[in-house]
Short mmCIF file of N, CA and C in Angstrom, two decimals:
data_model
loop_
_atom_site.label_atom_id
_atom_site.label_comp_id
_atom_site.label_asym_id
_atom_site.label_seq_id
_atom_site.Cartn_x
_atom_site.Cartn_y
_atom_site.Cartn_z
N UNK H 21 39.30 10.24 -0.37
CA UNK H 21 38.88 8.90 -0.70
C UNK H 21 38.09 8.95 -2.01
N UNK H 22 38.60 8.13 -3.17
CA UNK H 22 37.72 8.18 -3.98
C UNK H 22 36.22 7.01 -4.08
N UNK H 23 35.91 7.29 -4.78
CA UNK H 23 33.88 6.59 -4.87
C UNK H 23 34.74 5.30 -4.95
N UNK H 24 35.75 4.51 -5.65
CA UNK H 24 35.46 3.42 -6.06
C UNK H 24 36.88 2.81 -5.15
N UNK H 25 37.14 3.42 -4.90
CA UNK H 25 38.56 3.37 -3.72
C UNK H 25 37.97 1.86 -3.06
N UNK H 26 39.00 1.05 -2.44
CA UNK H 26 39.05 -0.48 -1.50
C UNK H 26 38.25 0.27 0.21
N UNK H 27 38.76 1.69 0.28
CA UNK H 27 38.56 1.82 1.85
C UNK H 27 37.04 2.01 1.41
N UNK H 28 36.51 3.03 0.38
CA UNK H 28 34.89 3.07 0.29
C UNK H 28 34.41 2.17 -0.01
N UNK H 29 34.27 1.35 -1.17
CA UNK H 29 33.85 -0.23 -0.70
C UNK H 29 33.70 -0.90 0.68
N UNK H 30 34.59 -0.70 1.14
CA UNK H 30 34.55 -1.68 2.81
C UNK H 30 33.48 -0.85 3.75
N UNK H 31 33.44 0.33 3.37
CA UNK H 31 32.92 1.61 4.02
C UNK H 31 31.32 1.36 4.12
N UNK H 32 31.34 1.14 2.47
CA UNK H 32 30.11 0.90 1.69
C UNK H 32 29.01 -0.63 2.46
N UNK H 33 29.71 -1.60 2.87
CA UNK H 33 29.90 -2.64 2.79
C UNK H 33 29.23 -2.78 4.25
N UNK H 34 30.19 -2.19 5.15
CA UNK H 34 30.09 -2.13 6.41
C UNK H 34 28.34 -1.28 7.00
N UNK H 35 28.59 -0.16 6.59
CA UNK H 35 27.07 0.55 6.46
C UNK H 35 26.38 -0.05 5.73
N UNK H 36 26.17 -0.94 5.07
CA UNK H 36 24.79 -1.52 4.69
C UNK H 36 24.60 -3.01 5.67
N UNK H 37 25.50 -3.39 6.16
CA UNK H 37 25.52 -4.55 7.41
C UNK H 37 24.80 -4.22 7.92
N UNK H 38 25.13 -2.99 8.92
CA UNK H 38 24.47 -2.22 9.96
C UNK H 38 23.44 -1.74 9.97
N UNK H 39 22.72 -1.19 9.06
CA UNK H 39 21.78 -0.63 8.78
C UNK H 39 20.66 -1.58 8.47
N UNK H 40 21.06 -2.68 7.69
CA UNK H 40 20.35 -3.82 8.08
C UNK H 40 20.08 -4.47 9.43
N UNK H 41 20.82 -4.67 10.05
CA UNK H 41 20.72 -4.68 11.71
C UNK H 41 19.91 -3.79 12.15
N UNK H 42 19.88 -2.73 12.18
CA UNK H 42 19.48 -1.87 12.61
C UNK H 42 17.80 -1.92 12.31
N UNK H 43 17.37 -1.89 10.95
CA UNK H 43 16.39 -1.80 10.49
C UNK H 43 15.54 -3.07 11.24
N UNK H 44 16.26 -4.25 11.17
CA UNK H 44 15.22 -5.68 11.34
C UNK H 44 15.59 -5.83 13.01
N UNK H 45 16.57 -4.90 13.83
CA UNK H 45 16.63 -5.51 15.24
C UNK H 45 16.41 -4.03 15.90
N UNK H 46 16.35 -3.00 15.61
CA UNK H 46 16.09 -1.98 16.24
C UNK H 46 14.70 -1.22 16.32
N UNK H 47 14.25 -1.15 15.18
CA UNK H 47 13.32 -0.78 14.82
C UNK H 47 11.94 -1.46 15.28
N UNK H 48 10.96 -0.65 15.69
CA UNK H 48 9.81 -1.43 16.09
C UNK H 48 8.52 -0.17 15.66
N UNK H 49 8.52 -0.16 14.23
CA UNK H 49 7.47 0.72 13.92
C UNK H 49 6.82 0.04 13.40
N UNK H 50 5.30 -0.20 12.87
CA UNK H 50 4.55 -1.22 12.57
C UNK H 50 4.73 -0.77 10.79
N UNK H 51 4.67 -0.03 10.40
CA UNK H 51 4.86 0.69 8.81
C UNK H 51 5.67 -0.08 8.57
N UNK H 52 7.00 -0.49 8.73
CA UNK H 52 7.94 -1.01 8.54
C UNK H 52 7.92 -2.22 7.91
N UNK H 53 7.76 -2.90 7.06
CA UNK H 53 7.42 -4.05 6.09
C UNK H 53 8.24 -5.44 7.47
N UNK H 54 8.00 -6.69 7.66
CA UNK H 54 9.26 -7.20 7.90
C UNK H 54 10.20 -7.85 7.08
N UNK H 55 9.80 -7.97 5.39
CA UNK H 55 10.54 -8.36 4.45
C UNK H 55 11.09 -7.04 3.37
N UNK H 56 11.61 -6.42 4.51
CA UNK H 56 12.49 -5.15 4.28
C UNK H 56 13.89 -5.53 4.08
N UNK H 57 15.03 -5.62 3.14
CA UNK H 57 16.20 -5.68 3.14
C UNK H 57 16.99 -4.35 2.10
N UNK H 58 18.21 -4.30 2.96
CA UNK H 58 19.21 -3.04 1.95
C UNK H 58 19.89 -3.89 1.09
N UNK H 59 19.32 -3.71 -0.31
CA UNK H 59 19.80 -4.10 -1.28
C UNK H 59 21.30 -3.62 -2.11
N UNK H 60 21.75 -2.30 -1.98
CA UNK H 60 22.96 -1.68 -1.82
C UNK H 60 22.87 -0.28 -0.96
N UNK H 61 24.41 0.28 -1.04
CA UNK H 61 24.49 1.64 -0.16
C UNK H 61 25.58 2.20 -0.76
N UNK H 62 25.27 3.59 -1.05
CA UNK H 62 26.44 4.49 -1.52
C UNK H 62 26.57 5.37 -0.54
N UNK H 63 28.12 4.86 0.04
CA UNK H 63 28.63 6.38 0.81
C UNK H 63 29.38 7.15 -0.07
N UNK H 64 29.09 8.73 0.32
CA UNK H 64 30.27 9.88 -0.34
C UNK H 64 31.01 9.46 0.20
N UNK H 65 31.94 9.90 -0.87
CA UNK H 65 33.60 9.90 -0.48
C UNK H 65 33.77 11.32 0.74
N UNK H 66 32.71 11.77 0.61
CA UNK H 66 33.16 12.62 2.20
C UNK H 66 32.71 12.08 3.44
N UNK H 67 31.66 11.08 3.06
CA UNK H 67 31.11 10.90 4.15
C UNK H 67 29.84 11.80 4.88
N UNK H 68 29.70 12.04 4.63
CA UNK H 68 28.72 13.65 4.56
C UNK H 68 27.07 12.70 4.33
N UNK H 69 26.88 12.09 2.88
CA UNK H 69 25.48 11.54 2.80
C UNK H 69 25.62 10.12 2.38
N UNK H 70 24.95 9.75 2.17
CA UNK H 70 24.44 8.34 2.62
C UNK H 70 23.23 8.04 1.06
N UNK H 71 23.35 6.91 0.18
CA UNK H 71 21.89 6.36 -0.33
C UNK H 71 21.94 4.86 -0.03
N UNK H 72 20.86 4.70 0.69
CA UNK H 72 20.60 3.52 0.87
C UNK H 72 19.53 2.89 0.32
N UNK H 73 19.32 2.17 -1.01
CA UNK H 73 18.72 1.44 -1.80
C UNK H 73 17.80 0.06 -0.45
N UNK H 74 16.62 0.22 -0.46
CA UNK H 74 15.86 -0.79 0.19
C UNK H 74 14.65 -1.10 -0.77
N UNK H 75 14.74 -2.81 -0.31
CA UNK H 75 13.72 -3.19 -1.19
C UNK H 75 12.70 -4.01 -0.42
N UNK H 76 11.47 -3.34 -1.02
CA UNK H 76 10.15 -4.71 0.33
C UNK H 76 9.70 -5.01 -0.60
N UNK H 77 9.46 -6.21 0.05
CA UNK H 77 8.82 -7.39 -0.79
C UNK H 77 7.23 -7.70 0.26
N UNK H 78 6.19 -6.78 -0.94
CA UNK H 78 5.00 -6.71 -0.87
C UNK H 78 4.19 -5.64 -1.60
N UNK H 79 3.21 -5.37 -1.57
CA UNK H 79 2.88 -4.44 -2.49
C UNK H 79 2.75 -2.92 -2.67
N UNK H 80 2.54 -1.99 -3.49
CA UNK H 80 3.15 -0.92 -3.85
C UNK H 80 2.73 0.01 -1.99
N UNK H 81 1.28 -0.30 -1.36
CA UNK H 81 1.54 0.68 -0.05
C UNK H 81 2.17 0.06 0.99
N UNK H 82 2.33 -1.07 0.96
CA UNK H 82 3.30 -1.43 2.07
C UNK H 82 4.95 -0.86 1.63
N UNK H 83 5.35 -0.77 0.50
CA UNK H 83 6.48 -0.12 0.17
C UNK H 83 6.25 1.42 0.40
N UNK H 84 5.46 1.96 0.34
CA UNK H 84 4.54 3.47 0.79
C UNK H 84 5.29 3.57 2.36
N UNK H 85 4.64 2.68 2.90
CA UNK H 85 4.78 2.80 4.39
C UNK H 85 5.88 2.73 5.18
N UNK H 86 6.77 1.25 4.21
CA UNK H 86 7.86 1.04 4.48
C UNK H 86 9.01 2.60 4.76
N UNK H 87 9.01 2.97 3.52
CA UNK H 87 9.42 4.21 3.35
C UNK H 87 9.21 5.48 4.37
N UNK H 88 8.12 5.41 4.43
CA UNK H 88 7.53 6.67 5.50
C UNK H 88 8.09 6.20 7.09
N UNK H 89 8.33 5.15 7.20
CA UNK H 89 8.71 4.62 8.77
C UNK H 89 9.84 4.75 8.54
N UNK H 90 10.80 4.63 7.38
CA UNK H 90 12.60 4.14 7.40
C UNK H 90 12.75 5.97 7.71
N UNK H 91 11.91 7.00 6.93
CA UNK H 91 12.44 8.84 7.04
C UNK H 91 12.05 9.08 8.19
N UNK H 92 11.33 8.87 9.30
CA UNK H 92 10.64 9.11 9.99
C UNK H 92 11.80 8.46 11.04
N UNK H 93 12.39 7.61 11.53
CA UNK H 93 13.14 6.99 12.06
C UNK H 93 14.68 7.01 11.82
N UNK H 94 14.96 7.93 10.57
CA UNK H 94 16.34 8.28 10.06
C UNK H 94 17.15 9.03 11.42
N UNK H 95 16.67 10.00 12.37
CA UNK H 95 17.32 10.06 13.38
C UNK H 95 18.06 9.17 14.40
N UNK H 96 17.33 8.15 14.14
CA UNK H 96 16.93 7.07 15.69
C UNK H 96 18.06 6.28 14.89
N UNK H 97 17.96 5.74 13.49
CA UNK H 97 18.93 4.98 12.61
C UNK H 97 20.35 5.79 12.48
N UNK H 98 20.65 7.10 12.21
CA UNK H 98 21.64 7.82 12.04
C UNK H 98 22.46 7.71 13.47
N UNK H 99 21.89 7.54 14.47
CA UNK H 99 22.31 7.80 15.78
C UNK H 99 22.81 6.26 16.08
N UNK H 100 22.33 5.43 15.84
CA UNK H 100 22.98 3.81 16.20
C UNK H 100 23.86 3.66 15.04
N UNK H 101 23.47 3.97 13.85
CA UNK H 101 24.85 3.69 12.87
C UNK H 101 26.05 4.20 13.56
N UNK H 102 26.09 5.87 14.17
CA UNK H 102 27.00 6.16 14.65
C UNK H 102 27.50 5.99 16.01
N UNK H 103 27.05 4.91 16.45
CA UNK H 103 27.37 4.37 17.85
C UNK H 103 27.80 3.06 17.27
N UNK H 104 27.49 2.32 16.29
CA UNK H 104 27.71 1.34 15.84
C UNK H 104 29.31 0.79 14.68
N UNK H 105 29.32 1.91 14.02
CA UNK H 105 30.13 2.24 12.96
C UNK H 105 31.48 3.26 13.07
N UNK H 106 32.14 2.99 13.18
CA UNK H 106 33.29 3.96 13.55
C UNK H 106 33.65 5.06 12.20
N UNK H 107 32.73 6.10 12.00
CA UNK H 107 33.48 7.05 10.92
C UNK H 107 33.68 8.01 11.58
N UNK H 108 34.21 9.19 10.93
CA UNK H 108 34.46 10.23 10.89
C UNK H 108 33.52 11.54 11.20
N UNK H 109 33.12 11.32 10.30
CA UNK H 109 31.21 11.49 10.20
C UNK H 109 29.85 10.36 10.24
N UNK H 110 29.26 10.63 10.54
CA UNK H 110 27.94 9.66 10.92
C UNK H 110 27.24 10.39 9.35
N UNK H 111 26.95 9.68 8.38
CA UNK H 111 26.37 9.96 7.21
C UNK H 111 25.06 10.31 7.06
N UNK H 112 24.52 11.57 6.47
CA UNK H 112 22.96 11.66 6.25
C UNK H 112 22.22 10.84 5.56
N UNK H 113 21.55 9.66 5.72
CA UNK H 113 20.62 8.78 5.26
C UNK H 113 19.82 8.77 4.48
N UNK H 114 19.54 8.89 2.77
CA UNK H 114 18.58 8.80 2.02
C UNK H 114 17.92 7.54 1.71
N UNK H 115 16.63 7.35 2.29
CA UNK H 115 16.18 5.93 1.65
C UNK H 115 15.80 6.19 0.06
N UNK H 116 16.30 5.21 -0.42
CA UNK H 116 15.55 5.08 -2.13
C UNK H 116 15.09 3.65 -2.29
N UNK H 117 13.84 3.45 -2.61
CA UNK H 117 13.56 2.47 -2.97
C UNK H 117 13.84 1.76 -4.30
N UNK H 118 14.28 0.14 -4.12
CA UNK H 118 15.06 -0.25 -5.27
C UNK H 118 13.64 -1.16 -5.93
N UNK H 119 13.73 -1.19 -7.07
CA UNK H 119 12.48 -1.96 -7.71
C UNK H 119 13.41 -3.63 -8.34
N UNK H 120 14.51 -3.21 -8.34
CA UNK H 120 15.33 -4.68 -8.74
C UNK H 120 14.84 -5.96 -8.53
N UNK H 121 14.76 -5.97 -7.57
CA UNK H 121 14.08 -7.59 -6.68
C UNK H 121 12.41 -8.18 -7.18
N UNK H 122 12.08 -7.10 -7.39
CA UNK H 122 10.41 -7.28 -7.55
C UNK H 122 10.68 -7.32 -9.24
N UNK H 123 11.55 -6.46 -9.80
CA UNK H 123 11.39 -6.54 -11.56
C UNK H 123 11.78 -8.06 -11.71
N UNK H 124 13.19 -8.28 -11.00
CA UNK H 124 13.77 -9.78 -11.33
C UNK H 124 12.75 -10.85 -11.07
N UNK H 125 11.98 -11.02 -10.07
CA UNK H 125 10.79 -12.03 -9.59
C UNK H 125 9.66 -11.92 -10.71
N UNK H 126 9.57 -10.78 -11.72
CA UNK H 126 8.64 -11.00 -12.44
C UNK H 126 8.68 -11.39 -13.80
N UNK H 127 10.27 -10.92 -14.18
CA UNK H 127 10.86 -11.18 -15.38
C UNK H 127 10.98 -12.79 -15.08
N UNK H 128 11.42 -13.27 -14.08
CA UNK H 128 11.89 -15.09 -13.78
C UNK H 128 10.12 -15.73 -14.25
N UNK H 129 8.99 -14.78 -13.64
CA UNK H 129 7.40 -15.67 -13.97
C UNK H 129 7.36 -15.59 -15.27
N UNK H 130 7.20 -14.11 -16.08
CA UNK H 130 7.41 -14.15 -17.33
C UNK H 130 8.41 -15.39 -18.48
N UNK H 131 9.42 -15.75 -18.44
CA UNK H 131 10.45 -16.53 -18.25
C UNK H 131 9.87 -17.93 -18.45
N UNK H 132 8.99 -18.62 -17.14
CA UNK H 132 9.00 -19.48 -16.67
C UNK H 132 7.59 -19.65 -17.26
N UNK H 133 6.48 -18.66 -17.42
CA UNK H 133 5.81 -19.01 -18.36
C UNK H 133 5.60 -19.47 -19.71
N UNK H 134 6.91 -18.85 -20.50
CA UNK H 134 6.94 -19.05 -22.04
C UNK H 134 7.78 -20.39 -22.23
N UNK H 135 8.42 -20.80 -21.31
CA UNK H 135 8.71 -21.94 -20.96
C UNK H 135 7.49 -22.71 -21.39
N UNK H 136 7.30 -22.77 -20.20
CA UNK H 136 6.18 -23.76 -20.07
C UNK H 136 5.30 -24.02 -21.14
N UNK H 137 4.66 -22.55 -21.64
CA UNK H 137 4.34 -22.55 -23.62
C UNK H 137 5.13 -23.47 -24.22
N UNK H 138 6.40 -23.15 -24.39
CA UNK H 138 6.88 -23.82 -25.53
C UNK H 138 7.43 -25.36 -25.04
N UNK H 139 6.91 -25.89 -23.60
CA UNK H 139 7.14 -27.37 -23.77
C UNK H 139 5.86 -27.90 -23.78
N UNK H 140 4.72 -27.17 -23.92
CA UNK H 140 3.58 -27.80 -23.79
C UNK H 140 3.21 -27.98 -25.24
N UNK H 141 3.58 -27.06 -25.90
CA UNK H 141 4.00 -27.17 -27.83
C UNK H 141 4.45 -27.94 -27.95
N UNK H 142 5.92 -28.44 -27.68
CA UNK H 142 6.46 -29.90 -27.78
C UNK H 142 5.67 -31.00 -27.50
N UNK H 143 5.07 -31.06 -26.53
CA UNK H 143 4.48 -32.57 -26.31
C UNK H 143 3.43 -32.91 -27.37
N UNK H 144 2.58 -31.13 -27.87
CA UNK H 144 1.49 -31.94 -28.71
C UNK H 144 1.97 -32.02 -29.65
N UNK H 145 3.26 -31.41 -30.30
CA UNK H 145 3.78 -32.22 -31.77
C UNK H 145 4.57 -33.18 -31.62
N UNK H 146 4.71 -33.94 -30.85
CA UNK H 146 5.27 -34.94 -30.35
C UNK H 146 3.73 -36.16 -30.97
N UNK H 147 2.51 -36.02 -29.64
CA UNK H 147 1.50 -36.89 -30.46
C UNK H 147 1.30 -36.41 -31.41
N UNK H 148 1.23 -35.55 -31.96
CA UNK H 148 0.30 -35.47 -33.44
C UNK H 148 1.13 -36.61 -34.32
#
């Protein structure tokens, strides 16, 4: 199977469903953020390992914690993916935390500030 192959996509696709399930309906560790979501997932084309990109939305030790509960629970998660997921292999699980979500929410304030600068410029050369 190659990385960019239709079956790894679906593959891809399918394991990050689940794992989301898994994370927000299985899981009951308090570390665990509850505005935890898998933002993407790369399976090998062997199937063998697993990266699963998660992103919390809160601040840098609740993402600390988040993390330490998702490795800590990678057994308990590896074991329902593969009761859940029909592969070949049941994939080894790397959490990586994604910063995407939190950069995009700050670049949009940034954004939305200089905005706001430059219509508040308009109005006063407007009266002047």
């Amino acid at each position: 199977m190659r990385k960019n192959s239709i079956k790894n996509t679906r593959v891809n696709g399918e394991v990050m469903k689940e794992l989301s399930m898994i994370i927000h309906n299985g899981i009951k560790d308090p570390r665990i953020h509850p505005m935890t979501s898998v933002t993407a997932v790369e399976v090998a084309p062997d199937l063998k390992t697993c990266k699963a990109y998660i992103s919390v939305l809160g601040d840098e030790e609740a993402q600390k914690n988040t993390l330490a509960g998702l490795r800590s629970a990678e057994g308990y998660i590896r074991r329902e993916l593969a009761r859940t997921v029909n592969l070949r292999n049941t994939p080894q699980i790397r959490f990586i935390l994604d910063q995407s979500i939190a950069y995009g929410v700050s670049m949009s304030k940034l954004i939305d500030d200089v905005v706001k600068d430059l219509d508040d410029e308009e109005r006063e050369d407007v009266h002047d």
